[in-house]
C-alpha positions as semicolon CSV with decimal commas, in nm:
position;residue;x (nm);y (nm);z (nm)
1;E;-1,349;1,024;2,314
2;M;-1,480;1,102;1,969
3;G;-1,761;0,900;1,828
4;G;-2,075;0,925;1,617
5;L;-2,274;0,791;1,341
6;F;-2,154;0,875;0,987
7;P;-2,360;0,798;0,676
8;I;-2,148;0,594;0,425
9;E;-2,236;0,504;0,074
10;P;-2,262;0,128;-0,001
11;G;-1,937;-0,031;-0,113
12;Q;-1,611;-0,010;0,058
13;I;-1,445;0,216;0,298
14;S;-1,065;0,273;0,342
15;Y;-0,829;0,317;0,641
16;E;-0,773;0,675;0,531
17;D;-1,159;0,749;0,510
18;I;-1,203;0,621;0,874
19;V;-0,908;0,832;1,004
20;E;-1,056;1,133;0,824
21;F;-1,409;1,080;0,978
22;S;-1,236;1,044;1,319
23;G;-1,086;1,403;1,294
24;L;-0,746;1,282;1,364
25;N;-0,421;1,396;1,190
26;P;-0,398;1,207;0,865
27;D;-0,015;1,168;0,899
28;G;-0,051;0,988;1,238
29;I;-0,005;0,623;1,297
30;Y;-0,326;0,449;1,394
31;T;-0,472;0,110;1,463
32;V;-0,811;0,090;1,285
33;T;-1,032;-0,193;1,393
34;Y;-1,388;-0,283;1,311
35;S;-1,662;-0,507;1,453
36;M;-1,942;-0,659;1,242
37;P;-2,303;-0,632;1,341
38;H;-2,471;-0,920;1,532
39;G;-2,565;-1,202;1,295
40;S;-2,314;-1,118;1,040
41;D;-2,134;-1,408;0,871
42;R;-1,819;-1,207;0,847
43;R;-1,548;-1,162;1,115
44;D;-1,423;-0,864;1,297
45;G;-1,094;-0,728;1,178
46;S;-0,851;-0,450;1,135
47;L;-0,735;-0,227;0,855
48;V;-0,381;-0,118;0,757
49;K;-0,290;0,199;0,579
50;S;-0,425;0,187;0,226
51;G;-0,647;-0,113;0,313
52;Y;-1,025;-0,139;0,240
53;V;-1,319;-0,328;0,390
54;A;-1,666;-0,386;0,248
55;I;-1,924;-0,193;0,437
56;E;-2,210;-0,371;0,612
57;D;-2,490;-0,190;0,789
58;G;-2,430;-0,160;1,159
59;M;-2,041;-0,194;1,142
60;V;-1,851;-0,019;1,430
61;F;-1,495;0,123;1,370
62;S;-1,244;0,218;1,630
63;V;-0,941;0,430;1,569
64;T;-0,654;0,423;1,824
65;D;-0,342;0,639;1,811
66;T;-0,044;0,406;1,817
67;S;0,212;0,682;1,718
68;N;0,406;0,633;2,038
69;A;0,349;0,260;2,083
């Protein structure tokens, strides 16, 4: 399982950026989910291709290969 901390500039991050950070094939089909840090007033969610989410310190992203789902 890959994982790690990646420094991200304040602002937004895209589905494509997260897939790139994960080291996976950018042409694959993935489910990208994120969880917000404890105490956040925002909800956990997911990203679709070409989607963006505003970054919040402590966010956790998960990338699952769903090519064969």
